């Protein structure tokens, strides 16, 4: 009997030692707002306990995260698991070798939860560089409470938005605006308008060539100016007065003085959380201009989860990734902080459990249903963005007119695209 | 005389510093010089391009021109203002006042906190549209000012932040003021000199070595300012606060143009070096050291 006990004890000890030997200490990095940080930390705790790994979180806001990841990748010190913005893939992984090929972990990660198109979108040169967290697109969110106060129904066309500006000023005061749009938001709004008007996306994703003429771009800029003139948008200098803060930290947004924004559908929680009590945020989808040929939706995989090519714990990282994206505990903890999940099993579980708010589902449906030509990942290339936004700022401050703005943007973007 | 064993021990003691200097200062310094002649995107091998980066800088880069002019304006505004303010406060704190220790500490604290991210964030909120400064202005019956949306006002907030960090220069001035021989003041008083004459003809000449030291240090630090514009204004509006260190950072870590960023860094280094050399050259005319034979 004593002998059997000894054998059982030895077997248990061996098993325990085996588990300890498999336990890894990993790092995972991401950007986001407070609600995403909390949910992801909880998910790492849950999956860590389930798998016997320890996963140290490394999280920041959006600003500076790109630079942080770039520096880490250059030095080979990146986290084992990373949340990567989809447009960064061609920058960090030109030949597909910048991240681990997740096809190599098909035994661990259930890749069947993503469609072939979704996996193709994050595949470079045959290497699956990341798993899409969700598909994201820009659409209009409006603060229904503010619009109600102005005595207006939520807009269904850009014309409605344009007409709302003077009414906001008259009924609520000069400090109330139906919409906001400076910097990136302004440039993407103009892209939406011109895509609707021309039926063409800005940069052809197949050829990497700019497709708009200067006149086409000028028409979009002129419409943006009309929005400024009609009290639809707060001017750039006035928006800048709040300081270098994102929308969700802007007091005018929190207290409802800004009545709407053109944002990623996945940022719902981030922009909804800071709203003062009693205010309701509603997604209304893409609004069309007169004579629009399509919805002009700017839609893309929002972000992907990648595993470091330098990590010596890739197997453990793959286990954690599968837990976060495909296993019930991880899915529940991650919630919908990155939008409606692309993983089928995760989306189904969250829908069944009420883990996704109806507005997020509605917003996602609007983005997916909207029509527009495919966009290029180079739209978010840093030099392309700088060329557009710096020039638009000059225009917004009255330094150049819309003709010069259109010419300058096309010149700078073409120059930036030369090396791509 | 140091024996062989002691020499080895001495080398061992200083080796951590020497190694640190070589690895973390000398190597990056020389590497950036090499990289400034290359096309290097951080993730692949640098490609030698000769003087291309410098040629592009001086002939085709309008952002560099703007950033350089903004940086020079910032330096030439902040350095004299900060030095004058630090000297003024040091003179006041040199008097034997009640609770003078408390005041010296209180005035020094901002320089400890001044360069931190937290203070930059605080500054952003103080000068925001609905921030403390505008609340005070409107409370006094003035109109609120758009500090960050107006290019000139935005630069003013950064200049003010830099001047607010006068503590370290002030402490050095204070130490210099306390080292001035009191008998000179007594002699001046007997001769009927007023306070301004005493300050102008006795105090200032005797602390010129310290003024010179602070001038060099503050100039170098002002050229390297990054936190303020990055956190408070993000270089805007219209690049009115886009100092060269921010441009270097953006080129290196946003555009992945590390070779070009290195070239800008070397131009910045040359500018600082030239100004320092000019300062040293001019110091022969206005800096007086103890035992100096000049009259």
XYZ file of C-alpha atoms in Angstrom:
715
model
C 0.000 0.000 0.000
C 2.792 2.288 0.983
C 4.509 1.466 -2.295
C 1.378 2.407 -4.305
C 1.091 5.679 -2.375
C 4.677 6.453 -3.176
C 4.135 5.749 -6.892
C 0.967 7.921 -6.962
C 2.743 10.713 -5.098
C 5.667 10.500 -7.508
C 3.298 10.575 -10.478
C 1.465 13.627 -9.094
C 4.737 15.361 -8.383
C 5.957 14.638 -11.902
C 2.726 16.040 -13.344
C 3.025 19.133 -11.210
C 6.648 19.621 -12.237
C 5.559 19.158 -15.850
C 2.983 21.931 -15.489
C 5.461 24.259 -13.872
C 7.947 23.553 -16.632
C 5.344 24.566 -19.249
C 4.406 27.729 -17.436
C 5.790 30.726 -19.272
C 6.081 34.391 -18.432
C 4.828 36.411 -21.381
C 4.237 40.052 -22.283
C 1.320 41.478 -24.199
C 1.051 45.047 -25.466
C -1.914 47.055 -26.739
C -3.302 50.575 -26.982
C -6.740 51.759 -26.001
C -8.840 53.560 -23.429
C -9.575 52.710 -19.814
C -12.402 50.280 -20.510
C -10.253 48.286 -22.958
C -7.360 48.252 -20.509
C -9.535 46.853 -17.721
C -11.148 44.195 -19.899
C -7.858 43.026 -21.414
C -6.106 42.815 -18.058
C -8.974 40.713 -16.733
C -8.800 38.476 -19.812
C -5.047 37.995 -19.355
C -5.620 37.033 -15.745
C -8.339 34.533 -16.665
C -6.378 32.959 -19.524
C -3.171 32.998 -17.528
C -4.816 31.051 -14.720
C -6.387 28.619 -17.180
C -3.163 27.910 -19.069
C -0.706 28.269 -16.209
C 1.108 31.190 -17.854
C 1.807 34.623 -16.484
C 1.107 37.429 -18.942
C 2.412 40.861 -18.077
C 0.325 43.671 -19.597
C 1.900 46.655 -21.384
C -0.726 49.183 -22.392
C -0.815 52.821 -23.477
C -3.149 55.277 -25.150
C -3.126 55.548 -28.936
C -0.634 58.419 -29.061
C 2.924 57.170 -29.210
C 2.038 53.467 -29.369
C 3.137 53.151 -32.984
C 6.521 54.665 -32.125
C 6.872 52.421 -29.097
C 6.191 49.260 -31.102
C 8.526 50.424 -33.890
C 11.368 50.951 -31.442
C 10.775 47.620 -29.757
C 10.657 45.771 -33.079
C 13.888 47.431 -34.194
C 15.571 46.360 -30.981
C 13.953 42.919 -30.861
C 12.419 43.720 -27.488
C 8.743 43.701 -28.462
C 6.103 41.938 -26.381
C 5.340 38.287 -27.156
C 1.768 39.169 -28.097
C 0.964 42.523 -29.698
C -2.116 44.389 -30.791
C -1.099 45.815 -34.158
C -2.953 48.354 -36.273
C -3.777 46.835 -39.648
C -2.073 49.626 -41.699
C 1.136 48.963 -39.783
C 1.534 45.478 -41.281
C 3.190 46.625 -44.543
C 5.471 48.922 -42.508
C 6.622 46.383 -39.934
C 6.439 43.288 -42.095
C 7.245 44.146 -45.686
C 7.985 40.546 -46.656
C 5.732 38.942 -44.110
C 8.550 37.990 -41.757
C 8.167 40.853 -39.270
C 5.831 38.758 -37.125
C 5.428 35.047 -36.459
C 3.501 33.123 -39.113
C 0.372 32.049 -37.265
C -0.242 29.272 -39.805
C 2.524 27.457 -37.943
C 0.256 27.361 -34.881
C -2.869 26.109 -36.608
C -2.907 23.163 -34.190
C -3.157 25.563 -31.260
C -5.207 28.438 -32.662
C -8.571 27.621 -34.183
C -8.165 29.574 -37.420
C -11.498 28.300 -38.743
C -13.200 31.027 -36.678
C -12.132 33.618 -39.273
C -13.232 33.753 -42.889
C -10.668 33.238 -45.632
C -11.003 36.912 -46.603
C -10.326 38.030 -43.052
C -7.218 35.878 -42.796
C -6.087 37.053 -46.238
C -6.319 40.693 -45.129
C -3.611 40.125 -42.533
C -1.504 37.761 -44.582
C 1.652 39.090 -46.207
C 3.579 37.019 -48.727
C 1.821 33.882 -47.517
C 2.600 34.535 -43.852
C -0.361 35.006 -41.535
C 0.946 37.963 -39.557
C -2.039 38.581 -37.338
C -5.553 37.617 -36.380
C -8.149 40.326 -37.006
C -9.790 41.464 -33.782
C -12.674 43.075 -35.626
C -13.556 44.941 -38.775
C -13.822 48.633 -38.214
C -15.141 51.523 -40.196
C -15.822 55.191 -39.848
C -19.396 56.289 -39.306
C -21.298 59.094 -37.687
C -22.198 58.990 -34.011
C -24.518 61.676 -32.705
C -25.391 62.771 -29.207
C -29.175 62.313 -29.394
C -29.692 64.264 -26.189
C -28.095 67.367 -27.699
C -29.976 67.004 -30.969
C -33.221 66.622 -29.005
C -32.400 69.815 -27.127
C -31.966 71.546 -30.470
C -35.394 70.247 -31.473
C -33.966 68.281 -34.400
C -34.316 64.639 -35.435
C -31.038 62.812 -36.030
C -29.751 63.498 -39.559
C -30.084 61.036 -42.404
C -28.110 62.974 -45.040
C -25.173 65.381 -45.094
C -27.679 68.033 -46.110
C -29.471 67.518 -42.776
C -26.187 68.018 -40.935
C -25.471 71.141 -42.936
C -28.909 72.573 -42.101
C -28.473 71.807 -38.384
C -25.532 74.178 -37.865
C -27.473 77.465 -37.746
C -30.257 75.877 -35.690
C -27.735 74.668 -33.073
C -26.329 78.198 -32.861
C -29.754 79.762 -32.577
C -31.388 77.343 -30.126
C -28.452 76.178 -28.000
C -25.872 78.920 -28.404
C -22.747 79.674 -30.418
C -20.726 77.112 -28.464
C -22.880 74.184 -29.605
C -22.072 72.350 -32.834
C -23.789 69.389 -34.514
C -20.459 67.745 -35.387
C -16.698 67.977 -34.883
C -13.946 67.373 -37.393
C -10.329 68.456 -37.321
C -7.065 66.629 -37.998
C -7.567 62.959 -38.887
C -11.350 63.207 -38.501
C -11.468 66.078 -40.987
C -9.284 64.344 -43.549
C -11.305 61.115 -43.366
C -14.572 63.054 -43.615
C -13.284 64.745 -46.763
C -12.195 61.333 -48.059
C -15.731 60.045 -47.447
C -17.239 62.990 -49.331
C -14.909 62.693 -52.335
C -15.291 58.902 -52.466
C -19.067 59.384 -52.523
C -18.829 62.064 -55.205
C -16.359 60.250 -57.471
C -17.000 56.597 -56.742
C -13.214 56.115 -56.358
C -11.125 55.527 -53.254
C -8.218 57.900 -52.644
C -5.374 55.416 -53.208
C -5.931 52.382 -55.385
C -5.092 49.355 -53.213
C -4.013 47.345 -56.244
C -1.686 49.859 -57.884
C -0.863 52.164 -54.936
C -1.678 55.148 -57.161
C -3.655 58.217 -56.144
C -6.944 58.149 -58.066
C -8.416 61.598 -57.464
C -7.773 64.674 -59.548
C -7.077 68.022 -57.922
C -10.545 69.270 -58.915
C -12.236 66.269 -57.314
C -10.323 66.766 -54.090
C -11.002 70.513 -54.166
C -14.753 69.845 -54.323
C -14.492 67.816 -51.107
C -12.451 70.522 -49.400
C -14.974 73.165 -50.466
C -17.765 71.137 -48.921
C -15.762 70.876 -45.713
C -15.391 74.665 -45.766
C -19.149 74.997 -46.186
C -19.558 72.941 -43.012
C -17.258 75.338 -41.184
C -19.106 78.348 -42.591
C -22.497 76.919 -41.608
C -21.583 76.421 -37.943
C -21.640 72.649 -38.432
C -18.046 72.228 -37.304
C -16.027 74.096 -34.717
C -13.051 75.776 -36.380
C -9.549 74.309 -36.037
C -8.277 77.173 -33.860
C -11.272 76.808 -31.546
C -10.883 73.031 -31.317
C -7.175 73.482 -30.645
C -8.046 75.744 -27.716
C -8.888 72.644 -25.670
C -5.239 71.616 -25.882
C -3.653 68.539 -27.391
C -6.363 66.145 -26.176
C -8.342 63.424 -27.960
C -12.105 63.713 -28.376
C -12.901 61.527 -25.371
C -10.925 63.880 -23.120
C -12.538 66.996 -24.563
C -14.866 68.689 -22.068
C -17.142 69.961 -24.862
C -17.713 66.388 -25.987
C -18.392 65.149 -22.451
C -20.983 67.797 -21.720
C -22.753 67.487 -25.076
C -21.705 70.772 -26.652
C -20.309 68.794 -29.581
C -23.300 66.988 -31.022
C -21.566 64.352 -33.111
C -18.406 62.836 -34.472
C -17.188 60.804 -37.426
C -15.431 57.931 -35.661
C -14.471 54.259 -35.845
C -17.399 52.086 -34.836
C -15.013 50.233 -32.496
C -14.417 53.379 -30.456
C -17.993 53.434 -29.193
C -17.071 52.623 -25.574
C -14.188 55.079 -25.598
C -16.303 58.012 -26.735
C -19.450 56.958 -24.889
C -17.851 56.446 -21.445
C -16.949 60.102 -20.814
C -20.410 61.454 -21.725
C -22.149 63.087 -18.794
C -25.029 61.158 -17.208
C -28.277 61.174 -19.128
C -26.729 61.616 -22.577
C -27.377 59.081 -25.288
C -24.960 58.309 -28.115
C -26.498 56.943 -31.308
C -24.811 55.535 -34.426
C -26.451 56.725 -37.627
C -24.110 55.174 -40.171
C -22.759 56.869 -43.275
C -24.506 60.031 -44.431
C -24.597 60.696 -48.149
C -23.994 63.941 -49.984
C -26.198 64.929 -52.925
C -25.488 62.767 -55.958
C -23.381 60.249 -54.042
C -22.327 57.185 -56.022
C -21.718 55.097 -52.894
C -21.522 55.424 -49.083
C -17.812 56.253 -49.098
C -17.233 53.974 -46.154
C -13.656 53.777 -44.868
C -13.632 50.139 -43.746
C -10.717 47.909 -42.789
C -9.642 45.296 -40.272
C -9.396 47.476 -37.205
C -6.481 45.771 -35.558
C -4.846 42.386 -35.461
C -3.199 40.319 -32.770
C 0.301 39.235 -33.693
C 3.002 37.145 -32.104
C 6.573 38.368 -32.015
C 8.935 36.849 -34.561
C 11.695 37.149 -31.952
C 9.825 35.473 -29.102
C 11.121 32.166 -27.828
C 7.725 31.507 -26.249
C 5.624 31.515 -29.396
C 3.788 28.305 -28.516
C 2.673 29.718 -25.170
C 1.739 33.001 -26.874
C -0.398 31.085 -29.382
C -2.183 29.312 -26.525
C -2.931 32.637 -24.870
C -4.096 34.168 -28.141
C -6.490 31.303 -28.746
C -7.830 31.668 -25.224
C -8.373 35.425 -25.628
C -10.101 35.122 -28.988
C -11.721 31.699 -29.159
C -12.249 30.261 -25.679
C -15.285 31.125 -23.537
C -13.376 32.539 -20.555
C -11.210 34.807 -22.669
C -14.062 35.925 -24.910
C -16.234 36.848 -21.928
C -13.469 38.834 -20.289
C -12.336 40.604 -23.469
C -15.931 41.595 -24.194
C -16.581 43.989 -27.054
C -13.882 46.526 -26.205
C -12.415 46.106 -29.688
C -15.759 46.113 -31.454
C -17.765 43.146 -32.635
C -15.193 40.312 -32.739
C -14.183 38.861 -36.078
C -13.843 35.447 -34.475
C -17.186 33.710 -35.180
C -17.293 31.883 -31.883
C -16.539 35.068 -29.962
C -19.196 37.069 -31.791
C -21.770 34.329 -31.229
C -20.958 34.026 -27.527
C -21.068 37.762 -26.894
C -24.315 38.144 -28.822
C -25.892 35.293 -26.871
C -24.655 36.584 -23.517
C -25.486 40.208 -24.181
C -21.782 40.987 -24.061
C -22.158 43.376 -26.975
C -24.318 46.456 -26.704
C -27.005 46.725 -29.334
C -25.551 50.016 -30.574
C -22.238 48.267 -31.314
C -24.012 45.578 -33.300
C -26.006 48.225 -35.155
C -22.879 50.275 -35.865
C -21.043 47.223 -37.140
C -23.985 46.281 -39.357
C -24.002 49.802 -40.794
C -20.300 49.653 -41.547
C -20.533 46.218 -43.124
C -23.604 47.110 -45.185
C -22.161 50.364 -46.512
C -20.876 50.437 -50.077
C -17.579 51.818 -51.255
C -14.456 50.727 -53.123
C -11.746 49.006 -51.075
C -9.217 51.237 -49.364
C -5.451 51.003 -49.336
C -3.461 50.386 -46.151
C -1.213 53.251 -47.300
C -3.997 55.711 -46.458
C -2.586 55.570 -42.946
C 1.062 55.674 -43.855
C 2.631 58.345 -41.589
C 3.993 60.403 -44.498
C 0.692 60.231 -46.379
C -1.227 61.289 -43.258
C 1.217 64.104 -42.488
C 0.971 65.390 -46.067
C -2.824 65.520 -45.863
C -3.289 66.789 -42.321
C -0.508 69.406 -42.327
C -1.862 70.865 -45.564
C -5.446 70.818 -44.337
C -4.325 72.680 -41.228
C -2.776 75.396 -43.387
C -6.079 75.619 -45.222
C -8.111 75.687 -42.013
C -6.027 78.607 -40.730
C -6.558 80.500 -43.976
C -2.940 80.261 -45.149
C -3.838 78.702 -48.519
C -7.024 78.329 -50.583
C -8.780 75.110 -51.553
C -7.122 74.916 -54.988
C -3.641 75.182 -53.474
C -4.640 72.719 -50.753
C -5.768 70.088 -53.247
C -2.615 70.537 -55.374
C -0.333 70.398 -52.344
C -1.985 67.293 -50.896
C -1.728 65.409 -54.155
C 1.894 66.452 -54.600
C 2.880 65.383 -51.068
C 0.949 62.112 -51.152
C 2.368 61.172 -54.552
C 5.834 61.956 -53.224
C 5.221 59.806 -50.135
C 3.951 56.940 -52.283
C 7.006 56.958 -54.553
C 9.000 54.752 -52.188
C 6.182 52.301 -51.401
C 52.730 56.832 -6.041
C 50.121 54.325 -7.154
C 51.347 50.745 -7.506
C 50.254 48.236 -10.167
C 47.524 46.694 -8.008
C 46.126 50.091 -7.079
C 46.132 51.216 -10.701
C 44.086 48.116 -11.567
C 41.736 48.845 -8.679
C 41.328 52.449 -9.825
C 40.517 51.309 -13.347
C 38.001 48.838 -11.958
C 36.316 51.607 -9.973
C 35.971 53.948 -12.958
C 35.202 51.233 -15.497
C 31.399 51.280 -15.018
C 31.406 54.969 -15.930
C 33.828 54.491 -18.838
C 31.827 51.567 -20.211
C 28.577 53.509 -19.811
C 30.087 56.498 -21.578
C 31.350 54.387 -24.458
C 28.235 52.272 -24.899
C 25.482 54.777 -24.197
C 27.060 58.046 -25.363
C 30.077 57.613 -27.622
C 28.718 54.718 -29.679
C 25.256 56.256 -30.365
C 26.967 59.586 -31.092
C 29.213 58.085 -33.759
C 26.521 55.727 -35.009
C 24.170 58.653 -35.625
C 26.934 60.382 -37.629
C 27.264 57.307 -39.812
C 23.487 56.898 -40.104
C 23.118 60.507 -41.220
C 24.769 59.449 -44.485
C 22.437 56.498 -44.963
C 18.882 55.622 -45.849
C 17.808 53.639 -42.804
C 14.223 52.682 -41.955
C 15.002 51.144 -38.545
C 13.907 47.667 -39.606
C 16.347 46.904 -42.415
C 20.048 47.425 -43.138
C 21.199 51.042 -43.650
C 22.048 51.998 -47.260
C 24.837 54.533 -47.864
C 23.488 57.639 -49.659
C 26.350 60.078 -49.121
C 25.238 63.685 -48.634
C 21.673 63.129 -49.900
C 20.060 63.661 -46.510
C 21.890 66.962 -45.970
C 21.172 68.129 -49.510
C 17.450 67.386 -48.979
C 17.529 69.217 -45.644
C 18.909 72.429 -47.008
C 17.221 72.544 -50.400
C 13.827 70.859 -50.255
C 12.590 70.612 -46.684
C 10.272 73.465 -45.757
C 9.369 71.784 -42.468
C 13.016 71.872 -41.424
C 13.207 75.601 -42.206
C 10.098 76.247 -40.151
C 11.197 74.025 -37.288
C 14.663 75.615 -37.195
C 13.268 79.148 -37.078
C 10.797 78.181 -34.354
C 13.595 76.542 -32.358
C 15.886 79.565 -32.643
C 13.049 81.863 -31.581
C 12.307 79.613 -28.617
C 15.943 79.496 -27.504
C 16.581 83.215 -27.910
C 13.375 84.015 -26.028
C 13.629 81.543 -23.174
C 17.316 81.637 -22.290
C 17.622 85.386 -21.500
C 14.209 85.479 -19.821
C 14.938 82.458 -17.681
C 18.394 83.683 -16.686
C 17.117 87.157 -15.825
C 14.259 85.764 -13.788
C 16.490 83.248 -12.006
C 18.997 85.995 -11.142
C 16.248 88.319 -9.903
C 14.786 85.670 -7.609
C 18.270 84.662 -6.413
C 19.003 88.273 -5.460
C 15.754 88.451 -3.482
C 16.415 85.119 -1.786
C 19.928 86.250 -0.901
C 18.494 88.665 1.650
C 18.302 87.475 5.240
C 14.528 87.165 5.451
C 12.345 85.257 7.885
C 11.680 81.640 6.731
C 14.168 82.146 3.885
C 14.894 78.390 3.810
C 11.272 77.675 3.054
C 11.167 80.215 0.233
C 14.380 78.900 -1.322
C 12.945 75.387 -1.322
C 9.588 76.567 -2.657
C 11.193 78.399 -5.560
C 13.433 75.453 -6.363
C 10.616 72.887 -6.502
C 9.289 73.851 -9.981
C 12.650 73.046 -11.537
C 12.512 69.537 -10.094
C 9.018 68.995 -11.452
C 9.267 71.258 -14.476
C 10.562 68.859 -17.102
C 8.205 66.068 -16.193
C 5.348 64.758 -18.279
C 2.958 65.368 -15.395
C 3.711 69.099 -15.353
C 3.338 69.308 -19.123
C -0.092 67.690 -18.814
C -0.934 70.067 -15.981
C 0.175 72.994 -18.161
C -2.138 71.773 -20.912
C -5.092 71.894 -18.559
C -4.131 75.208 -16.980
C -4.080 76.948 -20.370
C -6.973 75.036 -21.951
C -10.031 76.901 -23.171
C -11.834 76.281 -19.891
C -8.652 76.087 -17.825
C -7.468 77.926 -14.759
C -5.869 80.857 -16.579
C -8.964 81.623 -18.633
C -11.153 81.220 -15.556
C -9.055 83.840 -13.786
C -9.063 86.153 -16.801
C -12.823 85.987 -17.255
C -13.263 86.342 -13.486
C -11.361 89.622 -13.689
C -13.511 90.819 -16.555
C -11.117 90.044 -19.412
C -11.908 87.915 -22.445
C -10.760 84.298 -22.486
C -7.652 83.728 -24.608
C -7.205 80.906 -27.120
C -3.803 79.792 -25.859
C -3.324 76.676 -27.967
C -5.251 77.597 -31.114
C -3.282 80.756 -31.850
C 0.301 80.196 -33.058
C 1.826 83.067 -31.055
C -0.046 82.250 -27.862
C 0.891 78.582 -28.117
C 4.586 79.463 -28.203
C 4.063 81.802 -25.251
C 2.766 78.930 -23.088
C 5.904 76.907 -23.840
C 8.175 79.876 -23.142
C 6.385 80.420 -19.851
C 6.782 76.770 -18.861
C 10.517 76.958 -19.521
C 10.905 80.178 -17.528
C 8.895 78.644 -14.686
C 11.652 76.036 -14.369
C 14.168 78.627 -13.202
C 15.017 76.863 -9.918
C 18.256 75.122 -10.846
C 19.746 78.253 -12.426
C 18.511 80.233 -9.431
C 20.244 77.937 -6.932
C 23.534 78.277 -8.802
C 23.153 82.076 -8.891
C 22.341 82.058 -5.187
C 25.511 80.127 -4.384
C 27.505 82.624 -6.485
C 25.901 85.620 -4.780
C 26.763 84.211 -1.362
C 30.372 83.803 -2.353
C 30.847 87.491 -3.207
C 33.255 89.092 -0.725
C 31.176 91.195 1.720
C 34.030 93.648 2.218
C 33.472 94.880 -1.342
C 29.876 95.802 -0.490
C 31.051 97.575 2.683
C 33.612 99.540 0.691
C 30.993 100.510 -1.885
C 28.579 101.612 0.857
C 31.286 103.826 2.364
C 31.850 105.343 -1.072
C 28.115 106.144 -1.274
C 27.098 103.623 -3.943
C 23.367 102.917 -4.147
C 21.897 99.416 -4.459
C 21.742 99.475 -8.256
C 25.392 100.572 -8.518
C 26.428 97.846 -6.107
C 24.550 95.258 -8.140
C 25.699 96.571 -11.515
C 29.395 97.226 -10.745
C 30.205 94.709 -8.003
C 27.755 91.816 -7.940
C 27.280 91.196 -11.667
C 30.998 91.303 -12.643
C 31.884 88.951 -9.807
C 29.276 86.363 -10.769
C 29.924 86.500 -14.534
C 31.561 83.023 -14.504
C 28.315 81.627 -13.137
C 26.217 83.654 -15.578
C 28.374 82.215 -18.345
C 27.945 78.660 -17.018
C 24.177 79.045 -16.757
C 24.026 80.608 -20.218
C 25.734 77.610 -21.814
C 23.726 75.041 -19.884
C 20.380 76.730 -20.476
C 21.095 77.221 -24.173
C 21.921 73.556 -24.660
C 18.859 72.464 -22.685
C 16.551 74.832 -24.558
C 17.706 73.424 -27.904
C 16.861 69.953 -26.613
C 13.358 70.754 -25.333
C 10.899 67.995 -26.213
C 8.346 67.236 -23.492
C 6.619 70.617 -23.540
C 5.726 70.857 -27.227
C 5.064 67.123 -27.535
C 2.569 66.948 -24.683
C 1.086 70.436 -24.636
C 0.737 71.485 -28.281
C 1.963 68.526 -30.339
C 4.036 71.039 -32.262
C 1.032 73.024 -33.460
C -0.805 74.970 -34.481
C 0.727 75.448 -37.921
C 4.002 74.012 -36.610
C 4.436 77.147 -34.527
C 5.826 75.073 -31.627
C 7.414 72.347 -33.704
C 10.884 72.383 -32.166
C 13.689 70.474 -33.858
C 13.782 67.612 -31.306
C 10.121 66.928 -32.153
C 10.920 66.931 -35.846
C 13.798 64.531 -35.246
C 11.478 62.272 -33.261
C 8.765 62.328 -35.926
C 11.203 61.607 -38.735
C 12.833 58.800 -36.786
C 9.860 57.087 -35.215
C 6.850 58.061 -37.339
C 8.363 58.164 -40.819
C 11.078 55.607 -40.019
C 13.534 57.882 -41.772
C 16.269 57.317 -39.218
C 19.072 58.451 -41.531
C 17.363 61.759 -42.192
C 16.545 62.183 -38.503
C 20.226 61.631 -37.720
C 21.189 64.320 -40.230
C 18.835 66.798 -38.522
C 20.284 65.808 -35.141
C 23.777 66.559 -36.424
C 22.701 69.942 -37.745
C 21.271 70.666 -34.315
C 24.548 69.564 -32.751
C 26.542 71.855 -35.050
C 24.291 74.820 -34.225
C 24.710 74.234 -30.489
C 28.457 73.779 -30.949
C 28.837 77.013 -32.946
C 26.817 79.011 -30.423
C 28.877 77.530 -27.594
C 32.120 78.417 -29.338
C 30.838 81.963 -29.918
C 29.863 82.173 -26.253
C 33.331 81.017 -25.163
C 34.976 83.471 -27.541
C 32.854 86.368 -26.283
C 33.407 85.335 -22.655
C 36.952 86.757 -22.884
C 35.341 90.175 -23.070
C 32.775 89.943 -20.286
C 33.573 87.081 -17.918
C 35.890 87.834 -14.995
C 37.566 85.132 -12.977
C 39.156 85.520 -9.551
C 42.832 86.393 -10.002
C 42.208 87.592 -13.534
C 44.859 90.196 -14.424
C 42.565 92.136 -16.784
C 41.177 95.412 -15.524
